[in-house]
Structures are given as structure tokens and as C-alpha cells.
Amino acid sequence: MKTVLITGFEPFGGDQLNPSQEIARQLNGRVIAGCRVIGRILPCEFGAANAALRRILRETDPALVIAVGQAGGRSDITPERVAINVDDARIADNAGAQPVDAPVVARGPTAYWSTLPIKAIVATLRAHEIPAAVSQTAGTFVCNHVFYSLMHALRARRGVRGGFIHVPFLPEQAKQGQPSLPQKVMIEAIALAVAVSVRTRRDRREAGGQIH
Amino acid sequence: MKTVLITGFEPFGGDQLNPSQEIARQLNGRVIAGCRVIGRILPCEFGAANAALRRILRETDPALVIAVGQAGGRSDITPERVAINVDDARIADNAGAQPVDAPVVARGPTAYWSTLPIKAIVATLRAHEIPAAVSQTAGTFVCNHVFYSLMHALRARRGVRGGFIHVPFLPEQAKQGQPSLPQKVMIEAIALAVAVSVRTRRDRREAGGQIH
Amino acid sequence: MKTVLITGFEPFGGDQLNPSQEIARQLNGRVIAGCRVIGRILPCEFGAANAALRRILRETDPALVIAVGQAGGRSDITPERVAINVDDARIADNAGAQPVDAPVVARGPTAYWSTLPIKAIVATLRAHEIPAAVSQTAGTFVCNHVFYSLMHALRARRGVRGGFIHVPFLPEQAKQGQPSLPQKVMIEAIALAVAVSVRTRRDRREAGGQIH
Amino acid sequence: MKTVLITGFEPFGGDQLNPSQEIARQLNGRVIAGCRVIGRILPCEFGAANAALRRILRETDPALVIAVGQAGGRSDITPERVAINVDDARIADNAGAQPVDAPVVARGPTAYWSTLPIKAIVATLRAHEIPAAVSQTAGTFVCNHVFYSLMHALRARRGVRGGFIHVPFLPEQAKQGQPSLPQKVMIEAIALAVAVSVRTRRDRREAGGQIH
């Protein structure tokens, strides 16, 4: 049976919760689309997250990887299109580091595309009445750092696909007027994303961009 | 058995859907907290909505009334605090009318408070992981028109409580970046609101205001 | 020469700045539309702000009053339509008080309308390329408290008109993605609002409402 | 005297206005930081915009290029960090084309960094009280198409720097609640950006990223 790796993050930025952590915990051990899901938690630290990810890739040898992170303030489940080779931290990470305009990987390419079927994931979530949209930026904090590191690491793993999906705040995290989704809806969303990704080798061709 | 009236609206503003319509339909006939729910649809028209509401009040003689409407762009289920005595339409209603700065009820008071336990409703929805917040304005379109008309009509119905709850867009209605919720979450939310309202005679005293 | 009173607020909520404070300072002493402007700063405290306002009204005997406050997160200069009779504080005021669901004025009416020509103010600001819109809620914090107190006090001052205008954050206050305006644009906006208000006895009748 | 090229766009998406067009017109012919500014308007069309840009580069042989475009809904003047090699159009361009997931340049690299001093531009605008922030995505429509095409073309022009700056809506374009800035503030902003870019060979190192 093939393995799908789902990673979540520990809470950061002073928060006590991170919905991506619970997603990885809840999906750990499930069988989806004939694959066994392994869920793991990454530290929210530049460098250490990357190192942990590479160790987990060696240990679990997955056929597919979906890294999940929290995007507080977004209203949709957002598969990311592209990872960029820069760390530029607006706040300190959980180890106190705050890199500015440093590369994720020295001499790495400027950017990597996700190899998940991001349009098919969005279409499937919407068909299940779950708010979803493609995102054109994963930011420049630890989420993008892990996303870029993942795609860089997968170059050496032939045929292994991967990418990153951001999820909104939980209702208890949202401040006045900020959007949020129930945890159970997010878990359902990532389970659906796993199933779609396993089954879809060639992504759908339908508009998912943004004007700006 | 006491009766609870839930009203929804037909679609407006060029939309084909209105989640409040489906809420009224789906809850019609249910028994919640020992009360029979009657769900009805109002036209999205100034005047006609008010007339339909008063006729339905006479026919159904409810002990409690929750009018529900769509607030596209909001992220939370929002019980409204106050109805104001003005119609000021940014777009035409479904009959083509667009009143500007006209009173809902000539010589009526400037505003009416909701008599629903709005803080208890918000607390209950959040305890069920549903995004919810008190709103300080129901706008100046047909929703506020119905809310004000309802509270004006209830002055003559001793002991009957009522108010208005706005719901977000459905995922298929939301444009780029706009928040939304699944229909089933909204139906669950209004069912919970009915149960809380029936059981809570005196609202909780906890902060639910806004800075501005 | 008639007097126009402009009030601003001291900073609150942990901020070091409040653009309304600088507006009141900069306009103090100016002559606009044949009237002398008096600018005063109010404490951001429930009760004390109200008391200070009534004392200033006695001292200055203005023909027109525009209270100004900060609405962090809004993008427009927003003349407020209606003040409601409730204090419901999401955060503590500058004296540490945090009233919940208390009336501003015991046994006062539910709400008061602004008596400023709010539509004419918006039209004039837009003609000067300044972002502006009517607002249907002044919140439930000290801004609404002062607005309601002002309109209640003006009932005893025949022919004196008044109201409240909210202004956005300054660029140095705005957090990631929040809108803001330069201080000089805000000062120009309130000076224009004074001129329009002095000259306009009967407001324009054009749409300025909101769907919700 | 060295030449700085500023490009703007014609209106698109059914709009009658585009603030970037007026910026290019108003700055055309000005001398800033010892350089002559040439302002030109690009069609809002995939392919044709790229062709026009390359022709203008040959004709004007600039030392620095700042392409400007409209980002309706943003509140800040936003220098873009990175251009990505994809066209994915949510709406049709002005010639009716709507490419989906097509490369801007076949076999081009995934992304190019801006070579403008984007952090120094943001710092300077803020020092002038103009709302500004670095943006991590220029979208996937004609703006990103021109940005990517520009950076690809500049590879063959040794020492010529360039990049893209998005500007908000004008007040007359903004719909309910959308942020905007006066045209004159935007023109001042781009003039400042030219001056800073001419004078700054090595960008400041200060945080300008986003969490997501």
C-alpha cells in the first residue's frame, strides 16, 4: 500500500491552536483512495522545519506529500501554486529567528511549481460545498520555506508529487470580522484533497488565477 | 405546541441562490425545543415583504420569529442588534423599486432592538465551532426593512419575541476572496438559534460590540 | 462670527497615535465658510468623554458640532448615520472600564439620527477625490457613546446641528493589508465637511445605504 | 541624460478608468533624479502588451523601467517582488483572450525577481505618509504577464533594472467598502519610486514579507 504524507505545523505567533496540526493528527492512520496516510507535525522554525521534513521523507518514503499550514485571515482552503526561494519574516519564528531576504536554498531556482492537481482539488472541494480557491502566494514565512524545501527535496524523488495547502483560522482564533471554518470541514477538505491527488495525474485546465 | 416562524428571502440582486431561502424550506415542519417550526419565503421587495410578513404573522400566530437574510461578504452568522427606520437602497429590489432615505414606518421610532438573546445565540454557535458574531447594522435594504417591520408589528403581540439573523454567501456565490459557509452549516446554525431562543428568556451579559 | 466645534479623541487601545486628535488640533483656530473652528480633544473614556463634551458645549456654544473618531480598518472617511443607545465594549477604555450592554443615557430613545448633511458631505469628498461613504454603524464603543451623548445634548440646543465622522488609520498605524490615508488628506476632508455642513441646510437625496 | 521608462495600462474589465494610465501620462516628460521620464501606455492584452513593451524598450533604451498596473481592492501602493511564468486569466483581456495555465515565455524559468529596490521604495513612500507594502504576487493576468516579459527582456540588457508596481483603485472606481487613493497621491508615489530606484543600487534589508 502506498503512503501519503500529510504535515501540519505546531501553533505560532502566540497562538495556542493551529488547525493544520489537528488535521495531520486526525488523518494519521487513515486509508484514503487505497493509500495509507501518515500525519506528522513540523516545528514552526526556519531550518528546523526543513530538516524535520527531510528526515520524515526518508523515514516514510511517501508517494505523495501534502504540507498543510494556517493562513489566518483567508476565507478559503487554498492549494498553493508556487513556492519562492526567499525567507522574509514579518514576525519571529518559534525559535526566535527572523530572517530577511535570505534564500531558502542557496543557489536554488527562484521558484518551484506545486505538482499537486490544484485546480482539480479546488473543483472537488467546491462540489462538496467547501470554500476553496487557488492561491498564487504562500507568503515568505515558514509555510513557504517548507513548501520550497519540499519541492526542492522532491527533485531527487522521481515520480513523487507534492505541494502545500493553506487553511483558514478556526472560529476560536478569528478576531472581529475575520473568516474561519470549523475544524471538521478542514479535515474533510484535506481528506478530499488526498483522494483527488492520488486519482488525478493530469490537472484540469480551468481558470484559477487572479487579476492581481 | 408553540410555533416558531422562520422567514427567508428569495434571491435578489441578479443572484440565482439565496441561502436564507433554503434554510426556511429545510427547517419548515421540524420540531425544535418542543416547538413546531414554520418556514416561509418573503419576496425581496420593499413594502410587499412587509405586507407578506404581517399576513404570515396573522396566519401562523408564532411565539417566536427569526427572520433570516443573506449578507454577501460577511464571514460570520450574525444576529442583528438593532433595526433602523430608514430605507436607502443601493440597488433596485426585485420589483425595481429603489427608495432613498424614506422611513420604513412613517412616524415610527428611529430604531428597535432585537428581542432575541443575541449574545446567547453567538455563544452557542461558537461552542459548535460555527463562525458567529453580533452585528450592529442590518443595512438599509430589504433585510432591515423586514427587521424593522417585524419589530414594529410585534409591539402589538404581547410576549412574542423576534429578530433578524444574517448569513454569509454560499461557496458557489462567493467571488474571489469572499467568505462563505456550506448550506448545511447555516441550517444547523439557525436550528441552534431557534433552540437557544426558545430556552433563553434573559440574554447573557458578555461583550459582543464593535469598536466602530 | 459663528462657531463650529470639532472634537477628536486621544489615542486608545494601546496605540500612540489617533488621527482624529491631530485633525482637531490642526483645524483649531481656522476660519471655514465664515465660521471660527474650535478644536478640542476628548478622553477615550466612557462617561468622562460625555462629561467633557457637555462642558465644552457650554463653554463654546457652537452652531455646529462634528465629532471625529478613528475607525481602524475602514478605507473611507465615513459620516455616521445613526447613534444607538448602548455601550458594549470589546476592549477596555483608557480608564479601564468595559461596560457591556449598558445604555448611554438611561431611558433615552433607542437611537438618534445625525443632523449633518451626510450625503452632501460624501458627494463633496468624492468630488475632491477623497474616499468617502455613509456608515450605518458607529459601533458600540466610546465613539458611539460620544455621538449618542452629543445628539442627546443637542435636543436642548435649538437649531444646533451635529454628528460624527469616522476616519481610517494613518499609514503608520495600519497592519498588513489594512487601508489607511495620509493625515493631510483627513484634515482636508474634515475641513470640507465643515464647509458643506455650514452651507447645506437640507441634505441631498441620493443613495448612500448598504445592502447589509 | 539617462531615461526612465514608466508604463501604464489602458482600462480593462469594463472599467472606464485606470489610474496607471494617468500616472504614465502625467510623468511623461518630467525630469526626476537627473533622468528623463518617458511614459507609455500598454494595451491590456496578452501577447500584444508584451510585443508593445519590447518595441518601446528598443525605441527608448531606458536605464530603468517601472511598469505600473491597477490592483483593484488593494489598499497599498505595492512594489511586486516576483513575476511567475504563467498566464491564468479569470476574465477576458481587452482582445477577448483568456489563456489558462499557459507559460508567458515557453521554456522560461519559473519566476524572476524584481530588480527594483522594493524595500527602499516602501520605506520612502511610508516616510511620505503614503500607504505602501511589498507584494508577493502580481497575480496571473496581464500585469504579471508584462512583469515577467519585462524581466525576461532585461536579461539581454546589461545593467538595466526594472520591476512592477501595483496601485489601488481611484475613489470613483471603488465599490462599497473597497479601498482607494487619490490620483495625485499615486502620481507622487511613482515619482518617488523613480527617484529612490535611481539612487539606490543596493536595496535595504528590512522585513517586507507576509506570513502567508
PDB file of C-alpha atoms in Angstrom, chain A residues 33-209:
ATOM      1  CA  ALA A  33      -8.034   6.138  -2.052  1.00  0.00           C
ATOM      2  CA  GLY A  34      -6.121   2.971  -1.294  1.00  0.00           C
ATOM      3  CA  CYS A  35      -3.220   4.778   0.380  1.00  0.00           C
ATOM      4  CA  ARG A  36      -2.136   4.852   3.998  1.00  0.00           C
ATOM      5  CA  VAL A  37      -1.941   8.375   5.420  1.00  0.00           C
ATOM      6  CA  ILE A  38       0.899   9.307   7.746  1.00  0.00           C
ATOM      7  CA  GLY A  39       0.387  12.595   9.601  1.00  0.00           C
ATOM      8  CA  ARG A  40       3.313  14.431  11.165  1.00  0.00           C
ATOM      9  CA  ILE A  41       3.789  17.790  12.913  1.00  0.00           C
ATOM     10  CA  LEU A  42       6.589  20.171  11.921  1.00  0.00           C
ATOM     11  CA  PRO A  43       8.119  22.828  14.174  1.00  0.00           C
ATOM     12  CA  CYS A  44       7.355  26.389  13.088  1.00  0.00           C
ATOM     13  CA  GLU A  45      11.049  27.215  12.740  1.00  0.00           C
ATOM     14  CA  PHE A  46      13.127  28.144   9.713  1.00  0.00           C
ATOM     15  CA  GLY A  47      15.731  25.472   9.071  1.00  0.00           C
ATOM     16  CA  ALA A  48      14.473  23.049  11.714  1.00  0.00           C
ATOM     17  CA  ALA A  49      11.197  22.572   9.811  1.00  0.00           C
ATOM     18  CA  ASN A  50      13.134  21.847   6.649  1.00  0.00           C
ATOM     19  CA  ALA A  51      15.420  19.370   8.428  1.00  0.00           C
ATOM     20  CA  ALA A  52      12.470  17.609  10.062  1.00  0.00           C
ATOM     21  CA  LEU A  53      10.696  17.358   6.724  1.00  0.00           C
ATOM     22  CA  ARG A  54      13.685  15.754   5.009  1.00  0.00           C
ATOM     23  CA  ARG A  55      14.055  13.249   7.852  1.00  0.00           C
ATOM     24  CA  ILE A  56      10.368  12.347   7.643  1.00  0.00           C
ATOM     25  CA  LEU A  57      10.627  11.911   3.859  1.00  0.00           C
ATOM     26  CA  ARG A  58      13.465   9.399   4.384  1.00  0.00           C
ATOM     27  CA  GLU A  59      11.586   7.551   7.107  1.00  0.00           C
ATOM     28  CA  THR A  60       8.220   7.333   5.377  1.00  0.00           C
ATOM     29  CA  ASP A  61       9.145   7.225   1.671  1.00  0.00           C
ATOM     30  CA  PRO A  62       5.764   8.635   0.566  1.00  0.00           C
ATOM     31  CA  ALA A  63       4.290   8.541  -2.935  1.00  0.00           C
ATOM     32  CA  LEU A  64       2.566  11.880  -2.360  1.00  0.00           C
ATOM     33  CA  VAL A  65       3.110  14.757   0.108  1.00  0.00           C
ATOM     34  CA  ILE A  66       0.670  17.461   1.154  1.00  0.00           C
ATOM     35  CA  ALA A  67       2.053  20.039   3.566  1.00  0.00           C
ATOM     36  CA  VAL A  68      -0.673  21.995   5.346  1.00  0.00           C
ATOM     37  CA  GLY A  69      -0.392  25.347   7.108  1.00  0.00           C
ATOM     38  CA  GLN A  70      -2.563  28.049   8.646  1.00  0.00           C
ATOM     39  CA  ALA A  71      -3.336  31.252   6.741  1.00  0.00           C
ATOM     40  CA  GLY A  72      -5.171  33.398   9.269  1.00  0.00           C
ATOM     41  CA  GLY A  73      -7.448  35.870   7.522  1.00  0.00           C
ATOM     42  CA  ARG A  74      -8.103  33.838   4.398  1.00  0.00           C
ATOM     43  CA  SER A  75     -11.630  32.546   3.852  1.00  0.00           C
ATOM     44  CA  ASP A  76     -10.861  29.653   1.505  1.00  0.00           C
ATOM     45  CA  ILE A  77      -8.984  26.358   1.604  1.00  0.00           C
ATOM     46  CA  THR A  78      -6.160  27.376  -0.754  1.00  0.00           C
ATOM     47  CA  PRO A  79      -3.880  24.974  -2.635  1.00  0.00           C
ATOM     48  CA  GLU A  80      -0.712  26.962  -3.383  1.00  0.00           C
ATOM     49  CA  ARG A  81       0.526  27.285  -6.947  1.00  0.00           C
ATOM     50  CA  VAL A  82       4.160  28.310  -6.441  1.00  0.00           C
ATOM     51  CA  ALA A  83       6.943  28.324  -3.805  1.00  0.00           C
ATOM     52  CA  ILE A  84       9.576  31.079  -3.953  1.00  0.00           C
ATOM     53  CA  ASN A  85      13.203  30.961  -2.835  1.00  0.00           C
ATOM     54  CA  VAL A  86      13.119  33.592  -0.100  1.00  0.00           C
ATOM     55  CA  ASP A  87      12.668  33.808   3.659  1.00  0.00           C
ATOM     56  CA  ASP A  88      11.385  37.219   4.770  1.00  0.00           C
ATOM     57  CA  ALA A  89       9.849  37.002   8.225  1.00  0.00           C
ATOM     58  CA  ARG A  90       7.448  39.668   9.451  1.00  0.00           C
ATOM     59  CA  ILE A  91       7.432  38.045  12.903  1.00  0.00           C
ATOM     60  CA  ALA A  92       9.872  35.792  14.716  1.00  0.00           C
ATOM     61  CA  ASP A  93       9.511  32.039  14.274  1.00  0.00           C
ATOM     62  CA  ASN A  94       9.096  29.730  17.307  1.00  0.00           C
ATOM     63  CA  ALA A  95      12.885  29.702  17.882  1.00  0.00           C
ATOM     64  CA  GLY A  96      13.117  33.487  17.742  1.00  0.00           C
ATOM     65  CA  ALA A  97      14.655  33.666  14.263  1.00  0.00           C
ATOM     66  CA  GLN A  98      13.542  36.335  11.831  1.00  0.00           C
ATOM     67  CA  PRO A  99      15.461  36.041   8.531  1.00  0.00           C
ATOM     68  CA  VAL A 100      15.108  38.845   5.998  1.00  0.00           C
ATOM     69  CA  ASP A 101      15.586  38.299   2.262  1.00  0.00           C
ATOM     70  CA  ALA A 102      17.625  35.130   2.722  1.00  0.00           C
ATOM     71  CA  PRO A 103      17.299  32.242   0.249  1.00  0.00           C
ATOM     72  CA  VAL A 104      15.575  29.055   1.418  1.00  0.00           C
ATOM     73  CA  VAL A 105      18.165  27.080  -0.554  1.00  0.00           C
ATOM     74  CA  ALA A 106      21.375  28.831  -1.561  1.00  0.00           C
ATOM     75  CA  ARG A 107      21.680  28.841  -5.368  1.00  0.00           C
ATOM     76  CA  GLY A 108      18.274  27.158  -5.713  1.00  0.00           C
ATOM     77  CA  PRO A 109      15.979  28.257  -8.544  1.00  0.00           C
ATOM     78  CA  THR A 110      13.779  31.319  -7.980  1.00  0.00           C
ATOM     79  CA  ALA A 111      10.625  29.240  -7.676  1.00  0.00           C
ATOM     80  CA  TYR A 112       9.024  25.787  -7.913  1.00  0.00           C
ATOM     81  CA  TRP A 113       5.516  24.932  -9.080  1.00  0.00           C
ATOM     82  CA  SER A 114       3.333  22.665  -6.978  1.00  0.00           C
ATOM     83  CA  THR A 115       2.933  19.238  -8.571  1.00  0.00           C
ATOM     84  CA  LEU A 116      -0.474  18.645  -6.960  1.00  0.00           C
ATOM     85  CA  PRO A 117      -3.560  18.898  -9.206  1.00  0.00           C
ATOM     86  CA  ILE A 118      -4.526  22.240  -7.657  1.00  0.00           C
ATOM     87  CA  LYS A 119      -7.426  23.001  -9.997  1.00  0.00           C
ATOM     88  CA  ALA A 120      -8.942  19.549  -9.512  1.00  0.00           C
ATOM     89  CA  ILE A 121      -8.643  19.915  -5.723  1.00  0.00           C
ATOM     90  CA  VAL A 122     -10.469  23.265  -5.825  1.00  0.00           C
ATOM     91  CA  ALA A 123     -13.200  21.873  -8.101  1.00  0.00           C
ATOM     92  CA  THR A 124     -13.736  18.886  -5.821  1.00  0.00           C
ATOM     93  CA  LEU A 125     -13.911  20.935  -2.626  1.00  0.00           C
ATOM     94  CA  ARG A 126     -16.431  23.312  -4.190  1.00  0.00           C
ATOM     95  CA  ALA A 127     -18.517  20.365  -5.362  1.00  0.00           C
ATOM     96  CA  HIS A 128     -18.628  19.409  -1.674  1.00  0.00           C
ATOM     97  CA  GLU A 129     -19.702  22.975  -0.727  1.00  0.00           C
ATOM     98  CA  ILE A 130     -16.342  23.755   0.872  1.00  0.00           C
ATOM     99  CA  PRO A 131     -14.916  27.258   0.175  1.00  0.00           C
ATOM    100  CA  ALA A 132     -11.756  26.808  -1.936  1.00  0.00           C
ATOM    101  CA  ALA A 133      -9.552  28.739  -4.345  1.00  0.00           C
ATOM    102  CA  VAL A 134      -6.074  28.519  -5.865  1.00  0.00           C
ATOM    103  CA  SER A 135      -3.564  30.830  -4.160  1.00  0.00           C
ATOM    104  CA  GLN A 136      -0.710  32.496  -6.033  1.00  0.00           C
ATOM    105  CA  THR A 137       1.447  33.126  -2.953  1.00  0.00           C
ATOM    106  CA  ALA A 138       2.320  31.063   0.108  1.00  0.00           C
ATOM    107  CA  GLY A 139       3.913  34.123   1.724  1.00  0.00           C
ATOM    108  CA  THR A 140       7.562  34.322   2.795  1.00  0.00           C
ATOM    109  CA  PHE A 141       7.386  32.794   6.291  1.00  0.00           C
ATOM    110  CA  VAL A 142       7.847  29.177   7.442  1.00  0.00           C
ATOM    111  CA  CYS A 143       4.984  27.850   5.276  1.00  0.00           C
ATOM    112  CA  ASN A 144       6.655  28.953   2.039  1.00  0.00           C
ATOM    113  CA  HIS A 145      10.000  27.796   3.485  1.00  0.00           C
ATOM    114  CA  VAL A 146       8.646  24.268   3.947  1.00  0.00           C
ATOM    115  CA  PHE A 147       6.857  24.315   0.595  1.00  0.00           C
ATOM    116  CA  TYR A 148      10.032  25.348  -1.257  1.00  0.00           C
ATOM    117  CA  SER A 149      12.144  22.874   0.717  1.00  0.00           C
ATOM    118  CA  LEU A 150       9.670  20.106  -0.094  1.00  0.00           C
ATOM    119  CA  MET A 151       9.691  20.769  -3.831  1.00  0.00           C
ATOM    120  CA  HIS A 152      13.485  21.035  -3.787  1.00  0.00           C
ATOM    121  CA  ALA A 153      13.747  17.683  -1.970  1.00  0.00           C
ATOM    122  CA  LEU A 154      11.274  16.001  -4.341  1.00  0.00           C
ATOM    123  CA  ARG A 155      13.541  16.696  -7.331  1.00  0.00           C
ATOM    124  CA  ALA A 156      15.578  13.724  -6.111  1.00  0.00           C
ATOM    125  CA  ARG A 157      12.500  11.506  -5.658  1.00  0.00           C
ATOM    126  CA  ARG A 158      11.325  10.516  -9.102  1.00  0.00           C
ATOM    127  CA  GLY A 159       7.556  10.436  -9.553  1.00  0.00           C
ATOM    128  CA  VAL A 160       6.754  11.692  -6.062  1.00  0.00           C
ATOM    129  CA  ARG A 161       4.338  14.613  -6.220  1.00  0.00           C
ATOM    130  CA  GLY A 162       3.771  17.236  -3.583  1.00  0.00           C
ATOM    131  CA  GLY A 163       2.564  20.677  -2.650  1.00  0.00           C
ATOM    132  CA  PHE A 164       1.135  22.915   0.021  1.00  0.00           C
ATOM    133  CA  ILE A 165      -2.411  23.779   1.118  1.00  0.00           C
ATOM    134  CA  HIS A 166      -3.255  26.711   3.379  1.00  0.00           C
ATOM    135  CA  VAL A 167      -6.323  26.587   5.635  1.00  0.00           C
ATOM    136  CA  PRO A 168      -8.206  29.459   7.375  1.00  0.00           C
ATOM    137  CA  PHE A 169      -8.428  30.187  11.097  1.00  0.00           C
ATOM    138  CA  LEU A 170     -10.669  28.150  13.383  1.00  0.00           C
ATOM    139  CA  PRO A 171     -13.673  30.135  14.704  1.00  0.00           C
ATOM    140  CA  GLU A 172     -11.990  30.442  18.124  1.00  0.00           C
ATOM    141  CA  GLN A 173      -8.895  32.037  16.540  1.00  0.00           C
ATOM    142  CA  ALA A 174     -10.644  34.615  14.359  1.00  0.00           C
ATOM    143  CA  LYS A 175     -10.726  38.216  15.506  1.00  0.00           C
ATOM    144  CA  GLN A 176     -13.560  40.602  14.730  1.00  0.00           C
ATOM    145  CA  GLY A 177     -14.753  40.014  11.187  1.00  0.00           C
ATOM    146  CA  GLN A 178     -12.050  37.518  10.203  1.00  0.00           C
ATOM    147  CA  PRO A 179     -13.273  34.458   8.317  1.00  0.00           C
ATOM    148  CA  SER A 180     -12.929  30.951   9.713  1.00  0.00           C
ATOM    149  CA  LEU A 181     -14.051  27.372   9.163  1.00  0.00           C
ATOM    150  CA  PRO A 182     -14.941  24.541  11.541  1.00  0.00           C
ATOM    151  CA  GLN A 183     -12.110  22.036  12.141  1.00  0.00           C
ATOM    152  CA  LYS A 184     -14.196  19.146  10.828  1.00  0.00           C
ATOM    153  CA  VAL A 185     -14.739  20.916   7.497  1.00  0.00           C
ATOM    154  CA  MET A 186     -10.963  21.385   7.165  1.00  0.00           C
ATOM    155  CA  ILE A 187     -10.251  17.728   7.917  1.00  0.00           C
ATOM    156  CA  GLU A 188     -12.827  16.679   5.312  1.00  0.00           C
ATOM    157  CA  ALA A 189     -11.206  19.110   2.853  1.00  0.00           C
ATOM    158  CA  ILE A 190      -7.702  17.688   3.210  1.00  0.00           C
ATOM    159  CA  ALA A 191      -9.006  14.114   3.054  1.00  0.00           C
ATOM    160  CA  LEU A 192     -10.724  15.030  -0.220  1.00  0.00           C
ATOM    161  CA  ALA A 193      -7.512  16.666  -1.462  1.00  0.00           C
ATOM    162  CA  VAL A 194      -5.617  13.436  -0.807  1.00  0.00           C
ATOM    163  CA  ALA A 195      -8.175  11.397  -2.721  1.00  0.00           C
ATOM    164  CA  VAL A 196      -8.236  13.793  -5.682  1.00  0.00           C
ATOM    165  CA  SER A 197      -4.443  13.988  -5.795  1.00  0.00           C
ATOM    166  CA  VAL A 198      -4.000  10.229  -5.775  1.00  0.00           C
ATOM    167  CA  ARG A 199      -6.509   9.809  -8.596  1.00  0.00           C
ATOM    168  CA  THR A 200      -5.582  12.793 -10.789  1.00  0.00           C
ATOM    169  CA  ARG A 201      -2.334  12.511 -12.726  1.00  0.00           C
ATOM    170  CA  ARG A 202      -3.082  15.385 -15.067  1.00  0.00           C
ATOM    171  CA  ASP A 203      -4.689  18.500 -13.645  1.00  0.00           C
ATOM    172  CA  ARG A 204      -7.879  20.039 -15.035  1.00  0.00           C
ATOM    173  CA  ARG A 205      -7.438  23.076 -17.246  1.00  0.00           C
ATOM    174  CA  GLU A 206      -9.792  25.707 -15.897  1.00  0.00           C
ATOM    175  CA  ALA A 207      -9.303  29.271 -14.730  1.00  0.00           C
ATOM    176  CA  GLY A 208      -7.932  29.600 -11.214  1.00  0.00           C
ATOM    177  CA  GLY A 209      -5.825  32.732 -11.418  1.00  0.00           C
TER     178      GLY A 209
END
